[in-house]
Short mmCIF file of C-alpha atoms in Angstrom, two decimals:
data_model
loop_
_atom_site.label_atom_id
_atom_site.label_comp_id
_atom_site.label_asym_id
_atom_site.label_seq_id
_atom_site.Cartn_x
_atom_site.Cartn_y
_atom_site.Cartn_z
CA MET A 68 116.11 79.32 95.32
CA THR A 69 113.99 81.11 98.16
CA THR A 70 115.27 83.86 100.66
CA SER A 71 114.55 81.29 103.00
CA THR A 72 116.69 78.73 101.91
CA THR A 73 119.55 81.27 101.05
CA ARG A 74 119.57 82.19 104.44
CA LEU A 75 119.91 78.98 105.82
CA LEU A 76 122.77 78.16 103.46
CA PHE A 77 124.10 81.44 104.28
CA ALA A 78 123.94 80.65 108.19
CA CYS A 79 125.34 76.93 107.85
CA ALA A 80 128.45 78.63 105.78
CA PHE A 81 128.96 81.35 108.65
CA GLN A 82 128.62 78.28 111.42
CA ALA A 83 131.40 76.47 109.28
CA LEU A 84 134.10 78.75 110.37
CA ALA A 85 133.92 77.92 113.73
CA ALA A 86 134.49 74.25 115.23
CA THR A 87 132.35 74.53 118.17
CA SER A 88 128.57 74.92 118.49
CA VAL A 89 126.35 78.16 117.78
CA LEU A 90 125.48 81.15 120.22
CA ALA A 91 121.73 81.08 120.08
CA ASN A 92 121.37 83.72 117.86
CA ASP A 93 123.44 82.28 114.74
CA SER A 94 126.43 84.29 116.04
CA MET A 95 130.25 84.02 116.45
CA ALA A 96 131.88 86.00 119.10
CA THR A 97 135.17 87.72 118.03
CA LEU A 98 138.51 88.00 119.81
CA GLY A 99 139.64 91.30 120.91
CA ALA A 100 143.85 91.37 120.27
CA GLY A 101 145.83 94.36 120.35
CA GLY A 102 148.84 95.66 120.18
CA LEU A 103 152.48 95.33 121.67
CA ILE A 104 153.51 95.23 125.60
CA PHE A 105 156.39 95.69 127.80
CA THR A 106 157.35 96.24 130.95
CA ARG A 107 156.53 99.80 131.65
CA SER A 108 159.62 101.97 131.55
CA GLU A 109 159.82 105.77 131.88
CA GLU A 110 162.98 105.72 129.49
CA ILE A 111 161.07 104.69 126.20
CA THR A 112 157.97 106.66 124.98
CA MET A 113 155.71 105.67 122.26
CA ALA A 114 156.40 109.13 119.34
CA LYS A 115 154.17 107.66 116.69
CA GLU A 116 151.76 104.79 116.13
CA ASP A 117 149.89 104.39 113.13
CA LEU A 118 147.37 101.54 113.14
CA TYR A 119 145.11 100.08 110.26
CA ILE A 120 142.26 97.46 110.16
CA SER A 121 139.94 96.11 108.12
CA PRO A 122 138.12 92.48 108.76
CA GLU A 123 141.07 91.49 106.49
CA LYS A 124 144.07 92.27 108.15
CA VAL A 125 145.32 94.14 111.15
CA GLU A 126 148.76 96.77 110.68
CA VAL A 127 150.22 98.08 113.43
CA LYS A 128 153.74 100.25 112.78
CA TYR A 129 155.19 102.04 115.78
CA LEU A 130 158.13 104.14 116.09
CA TYR A 131 159.25 103.76 119.62
CA ARG A 132 161.97 106.45 121.30
CA ASN A 133 165.03 105.78 123.60
CA THR A 134 164.81 109.20 125.47
CA THR A 135 167.82 107.98 127.50
CA ASP A 136 171.54 107.90 127.00
CA LYS A 137 171.80 104.25 127.87
CA PRO A 138 170.74 101.46 125.80
CA VAL A 139 167.05 99.26 127.61
CA LYS A 140 166.85 95.89 126.97
CA THR A 141 163.73 94.41 127.78
CA ILE A 142 161.09 92.04 126.36
CA VAL A 143 158.36 92.79 124.29
CA ALA A 144 155.12 90.28 123.95
CA PHE A 145 151.96 89.86 122.03
CA PRO A 146 149.21 88.38 123.68
CA MET A 147 147.19 86.49 121.51
CA PRO A 148 143.05 86.24 122.73
CA LYS A 149 142.80 83.01 124.55
CA ILE A 150 140.85 80.47 122.55
CA GLY A 151 138.56 76.95 123.37
CA GLY A 152 136.58 76.91 126.32
CA PRO A 153 133.12 75.30 127.23
CA VAL A 154 131.35 73.71 123.86
CA GLU A 155 128.52 76.38 123.87
CA ILE A 156 130.77 78.92 123.28
CA MET A 157 131.94 80.07 119.86
CA SER A 158 134.71 82.65 118.81
CA ALA A 159 135.50 83.44 115.29
CA VAL A 160 139.04 82.42 114.83
CA PRO A 161 141.52 82.76 111.79
CA ASP A 162 143.16 79.43 111.41
CA GLU A 163 142.07 76.88 114.01
CA GLN A 164 144.29 74.29 112.66
CA SER A 165 147.27 76.52 113.85
CA ASP A 166 149.31 77.15 116.66
CA ASN A 167 149.79 80.86 115.34
CA PHE A 168 145.98 81.11 114.48
CA MET A 169 146.45 84.97 113.85
CA ASP A 170 149.10 84.31 111.39
CA PHE A 171 151.27 87.19 113.76
CA SER A 172 154.36 88.48 112.10
CA VAL A 173 156.70 91.22 113.75
CA VAL A 174 159.21 93.39 111.88
CA GLN A 175 162.26 95.23 113.96
CA ASP A 176 164.09 98.45 112.12
CA GLY A 177 163.35 96.31 108.42
CA GLU A 178 163.91 92.45 109.84
CA GLU A 179 161.71 90.39 110.51
CA ILE A 180 161.55 88.37 114.16
CA GLU A 181 161.64 85.03 115.23
CA ALA A 182 159.24 85.70 117.83
CA ASN A 183 158.97 82.74 120.84
CA LEU A 184 155.65 81.40 121.16
CA GLN A 185 154.40 80.52 124.95
CA GLN A 186 151.00 78.66 124.99
CA ARG A 187 149.83 77.20 128.52
CA VAL A 188 146.35 74.85 128.96
CA LEU A 189 143.98 76.21 131.28
CA VAL A 190 141.24 75.21 133.08
CA ARG A 191 139.32 77.71 135.31
CA GLY A 192 141.92 79.14 135.18
CA ILE A 193 144.65 76.40 136.92
CA ASP A 194 147.80 75.65 134.59
CA MET A 195 147.41 72.26 133.47
CA THR A 196 149.61 72.20 130.57
CA ALA A 197 152.28 69.50 131.65
CA GLU A 198 149.52 66.93 132.15
CA VAL A 199 148.54 67.41 128.45
CA GLU A 200 152.09 67.60 127.18
CA ALA A 201 152.53 64.11 129.19
CA GLN A 202 149.88 62.85 127.26
CA GLY A 203 151.42 63.86 123.50
CA VAL A 204 148.50 65.70 122.94
CA PRO A 205 148.68 68.78 121.22
CA LEU A 206 147.66 72.17 122.79
CA GLN A 207 145.70 73.83 120.21
CA PRO A 208 142.02 72.98 121.34
CA LEU A 209 140.60 73.77 117.92
CA SER A 210 142.29 71.51 115.81
CA LYS A 211 141.64 68.32 114.07
CA GLU A 212 144.71 66.68 115.14
CA THR A 213 144.09 67.27 118.77
CA THR A 214 140.73 65.97 118.63
CA GLU A 215 142.27 63.06 116.85
CA ALA A 216 144.59 62.60 119.23
CA LEU A 217 142.13 62.52 122.03
CA LYS A 218 140.47 59.12 120.50
CA THR A 219 143.70 57.26 121.63
CA LEU A 220 143.56 58.36 125.14
CA ASP A 221 144.23 55.88 127.31
CA PRO A 222 140.27 55.14 129.52
CA GLU A 223 142.10 56.05 132.92
CA ILE A 224 143.85 59.24 131.86
CA ALA A 225 140.44 60.18 130.00
CA LYS A 226 138.37 59.66 133.12
CA ASP A 227 140.57 61.61 134.80
CA TRP A 228 140.51 64.46 132.37
CA LEU A 229 136.76 64.68 132.57
CA ALA A 230 136.81 65.32 136.15
CA LYS A 231 139.03 68.01 135.62
CA GLY A 232 137.38 69.61 133.21
CA LEU A 233 140.09 69.34 130.25
CA ILE A 234 137.56 67.46 127.90
CA TYR A 235 133.91 66.24 127.38
CA ASP A 236 132.29 63.99 126.16
CA LEU A 237 130.15 64.70 123.07
CA ASN A 238 128.19 61.38 123.62
CA GLY A 239 127.05 62.00 127.14
CA GLY A 240 127.84 58.19 128.09
CA ALA A 241 125.68 56.53 125.15
CA ASN A 242 126.65 53.16 124.54
CA ASN A 243 126.36 50.59 121.80
CA ASN A 244 125.46 47.36 123.24
CA GLY A 245 126.84 48.00 126.62
CA GLN A 246 130.03 49.16 125.13
CA PRO A 247 130.21 53.08 126.06
CA VAL A 248 130.11 55.25 122.57
CA THR A 249 132.90 58.07 123.01
CA GLU A 250 133.40 61.56 121.00
CA TYR A 251 135.95 63.47 123.17
CA VAL A 252 136.58 67.51 122.57
CA PRO A 253 139.34 69.48 124.55
CA VAL A 254 137.37 72.29 126.40
CA TRP A 255 140.44 73.93 127.92
CA GLU A 256 141.27 77.42 126.95
CA LEU A 257 144.69 78.22 125.29
CA GLU A 258 147.06 80.59 126.60
CA SER A 259 149.26 81.54 123.78
CA ILE A 260 151.96 84.64 123.59
CA PHE A 261 154.55 85.61 121.61
CA TRP A 262 157.54 87.33 122.94
CA TRP A 263 161.08 88.36 121.96
CA GLU A 264 163.56 90.69 123.84
CA THR A 265 165.03 93.50 121.93
CA THR A 266 167.34 96.58 122.63
CA PHE A 267 166.21 100.36 122.23
CA PRO A 268 169.77 102.07 121.50
CA ALA A 269 170.52 105.09 123.41
CA ASN A 270 168.92 108.38 122.14
CA ALA A 271 167.31 106.66 119.03
CA ASP A 272 164.53 105.53 117.61
CA VAL A 273 163.50 102.14 116.73
CA GLU A 274 160.81 101.04 114.49
CA VAL A 275 158.72 98.04 114.65
CA GLU A 276 155.62 96.39 112.45
CA HIS A 277 153.30 94.01 113.63
CA ARG A 278 150.55 92.63 111.27
CA TYR A 279 147.39 89.16 112.04
CA LYS A 280 144.70 88.14 110.63
CA PRO A 281 141.48 89.33 112.46
CA SER A 282 139.04 87.33 114.52
CA VAL A 283 135.56 88.58 112.66
CA GLY A 284 133.06 87.46 114.37
CA GLY A 285 128.99 88.57 113.60
CA SER A 286 125.83 87.61 113.21
CA SER A 287 123.37 86.14 110.51
CA GLY A 288 121.14 89.15 110.89
CA LEU A 289 120.63 92.44 112.69
CA VAL A 290 120.74 92.91 116.46
CA PHE A 291 120.62 96.70 117.04
CA ALA A 292 117.40 97.46 114.59
CA PHE A 293 114.63 95.54 113.33
CA ASP A 294 112.02 96.80 110.91
CA GLY A 295 113.71 100.31 110.80
CA LYS A 296 113.61 100.72 114.60
CA PRO A 297 116.17 100.45 117.34
CA SER A 298 116.15 97.03 119.13
CA GLU A 299 115.95 96.14 122.74
CA ALA A 300 120.05 95.50 121.80
CA TYR A 301 120.14 99.44 120.64
CA PRO A 302 121.70 101.24 123.86
CA ASP A 303 124.53 98.43 124.37
CA TYR A 304 125.34 99.12 120.76
CA GLN A 305 125.24 102.85 121.54
CA LYS A 306 127.92 102.78 124.14
CA ARG A 307 129.99 100.42 122.03
CA TYR A 308 129.71 101.24 118.81
CA CYS A 309 128.50 104.74 118.93
CA VAL A 310 125.58 103.47 117.06
CA ASP A 311 123.02 106.66 116.22
CA GLN A 312 119.60 107.03 114.96
CA ALA A 313 121.52 108.37 111.48
CA PHE A 314 122.78 104.67 111.39
CA VAL A 315 119.98 102.65 111.67
CA ASP A 316 118.15 104.94 109.12
CA ALA A 317 120.81 103.81 106.49
CA THR A 318 120.29 100.80 107.65
CA THR A 319 116.63 100.95 107.26
CA LYS A 320 117.49 102.48 103.19
CA LEU A 321 119.77 100.19 102.44
CA GLU A 322 117.27 97.37 102.99
CA SER A 323 114.58 99.25 101.69
CA LYS A 324 116.63 99.88 98.46
CA ASN A 325 116.95 96.11 97.77
CA LYS A 326 115.29 94.09 95.65
CA ASP A 327 116.68 91.18 95.30
CA PRO A 328 115.14 88.73 97.34
CA GLU A 329 118.34 86.31 97.81
CA VAL A 330 119.99 89.64 99.03
CA PHE A 331 120.00 90.28 102.60
CA TYR A 332 122.27 92.20 104.95
CA PHE A 333 123.92 90.75 108.43
CA GLU A 334 126.70 92.29 111.07
CA GLN A 335 130.47 92.21 111.24
CA TRP A 336 131.71 92.84 114.49
CA LEU A 337 136.14 93.76 115.26
CA SER A 338 137.79 94.44 118.40
CA TYR A 339 141.19 96.05 119.01
CA ILE A 340 142.86 96.18 122.45
CA LEU A 341 143.98 100.07 122.44
CA THR A 342 144.39 100.40 125.67
CA THR A 343 147.88 98.45 125.52
CA GLY A 344 149.46 101.77 124.55
CA ASN A 345 149.07 102.86 127.93
CA ASN A 346 151.90 100.11 128.77
CA TRP A 347 154.19 102.64 127.40
CA TYR A 348 155.78 105.49 129.37
CA GLY A 349 153.47 108.95 128.68
CA PRO A 350 150.91 109.53 125.21
CA ILE A 351 151.35 108.21 122.17
CA GLY A 352 152.95 111.18 120.66
CA ASP A 353 151.46 110.76 116.83
CA PHE A 354 148.23 108.90 117.02
CA HIS A 355 146.84 107.56 113.05
CA LEU A 356 143.82 105.37 112.93
CA THR A 357 142.63 104.14 109.55
CA VAL A 358 139.19 101.79 109.44
CA ASP A 359 139.01 100.20 106.11
CA LYS A 360 135.24 98.24 105.55
CA LEU A 361 136.84 97.08 102.56
CA HIS A 362 133.36 97.55 100.27
CA PRO A 363 131.60 100.89 99.22
CA GLU A 364 128.12 99.20 99.52
CA SER A 365 128.85 98.06 103.60
CA LEU A 366 128.30 100.49 106.39
CA VAL A 367 130.38 101.01 109.62
CA SER A 368 130.48 102.64 112.74
CA PHE A 369 132.87 103.05 115.61
CA CYS A 370 133.71 105.90 118.32
CA GLY A 371 136.36 108.01 117.73
CA ASP A 372 136.92 111.82 117.65
CA ASN A 373 137.14 113.82 114.66
CA VAL A 374 136.83 110.26 112.00
CA LYS A 375 136.70 111.51 108.42
CA LYS A 376 136.31 110.15 105.29
CA THR A 377 139.13 109.50 103.19
CA GLY A 378 137.97 107.01 100.59
CA PRO A 379 135.89 104.63 99.52
CA THR A 380 136.35 102.72 102.02
CA THR A 381 138.05 104.12 104.02
CA PHE A 382 137.99 106.79 108.00
CA GLU A 383 140.71 107.75 109.50
CA MET A 384 141.23 109.53 112.72
CA ARG A 385 144.24 111.40 114.03
CA ALA A 386 145.38 112.40 117.85
CA LYS A 387 148.51 114.20 119.20
CA ASP A 388 149.66 113.19 122.98
CA TYR A 389 147.10 110.82 122.40
CA TYR A 390 146.22 108.24 125.44
CA PRO A 391 143.83 105.58 124.75
CA MET A 392 141.00 105.51 127.29
CA ASP A 393 138.88 102.64 125.68
CA ASP A 394 139.23 100.20 123.14
CA LEU A 395 138.21 99.81 119.66
CA ASN A 396 134.91 98.23 118.53
CA ILE A 397 134.10 98.13 115.33
CA LEU A 398 130.43 97.35 113.34
CA LEU A 399 129.85 96.35 109.98
CA ILE A 400 126.45 96.02 107.87
CA VAL A 401 127.68 94.15 105.05
CA THR A 402 125.43 91.99 102.67
CA ASN A 403 125.57 87.56 102.42
CA LYS A 404 126.26 88.71 98.53
CA VAL A 405 129.61 90.51 99.28
CA TRP A 406 130.27 87.97 101.92
CA MET A 407 130.49 85.18 99.84
CA GLN A 408 132.48 86.66 97.61
CA ASP A 409 134.89 87.57 100.06
CA GLN A 410 135.32 83.76 101.47
CA GLN A 411 136.08 82.91 97.55
#
């Protein structure tokens, strides 16, 4: 098998992770998710946050503290990133067939919480949930079930939905012997929020842990460097991932040491919305971040203060009285060989 054939097969497998067409550079955008949010209150502080993030999972452990002598009842929410939209947009969605497409779960003081799920269908920010529900069409725009349901849509309803931008005809009005041949796909955005009510007891700590599968975007090649030199995208990578010349050199060294024509390197991207921590009163008393690249041979770059390598694949950051001012963006350099092994 030639190197070009290997790259083509990998690119096809990489693209198959999404239901819609690819971006110009064979890439998938990452969907940024974050932590829990609730109505800002001067009574509740975040004493600790322990965040673990890898391409396989995100786990966040919190210790919240009610600093008053009365119980505080509130709604806590986990907003998942919006999915769907125009057909030319492709994002990495962990499970396209499920409403809980990031496999979100939450535990409070050792007991699993059955969170409510609120979903809204949006077109240019306009709520059209009721229209879709009235036709019995599932709200998940990426699922096969939704696409199948559109095949039975009443022609007049379909015409109305085309005009409103809810659906798109992939065949563009083509016909067969004078008969229209339609292939409708949903192009609405889906907004999904898990939420639940909870009570923080007076003068007490509450432990909350939630986990989910992250969206892992990426490109089938290297974007920030070419032939060992920074590319036009390099300044953006400096700002977003704190990439430096040493990282470019390390990537170049990896490529030069590789003697296997069937192995090549590409990028993976992860994002975590750290700034959701600002909705709790005051700073995070004790913040601990662990980034796990999973494979010793992979490279990783992200922005952080006093980051230390603590294991073959892990990097950690600790901070006291921490106020997150920016979100966390992680760049991984991995091989197609490792990626294919992870898919098995």
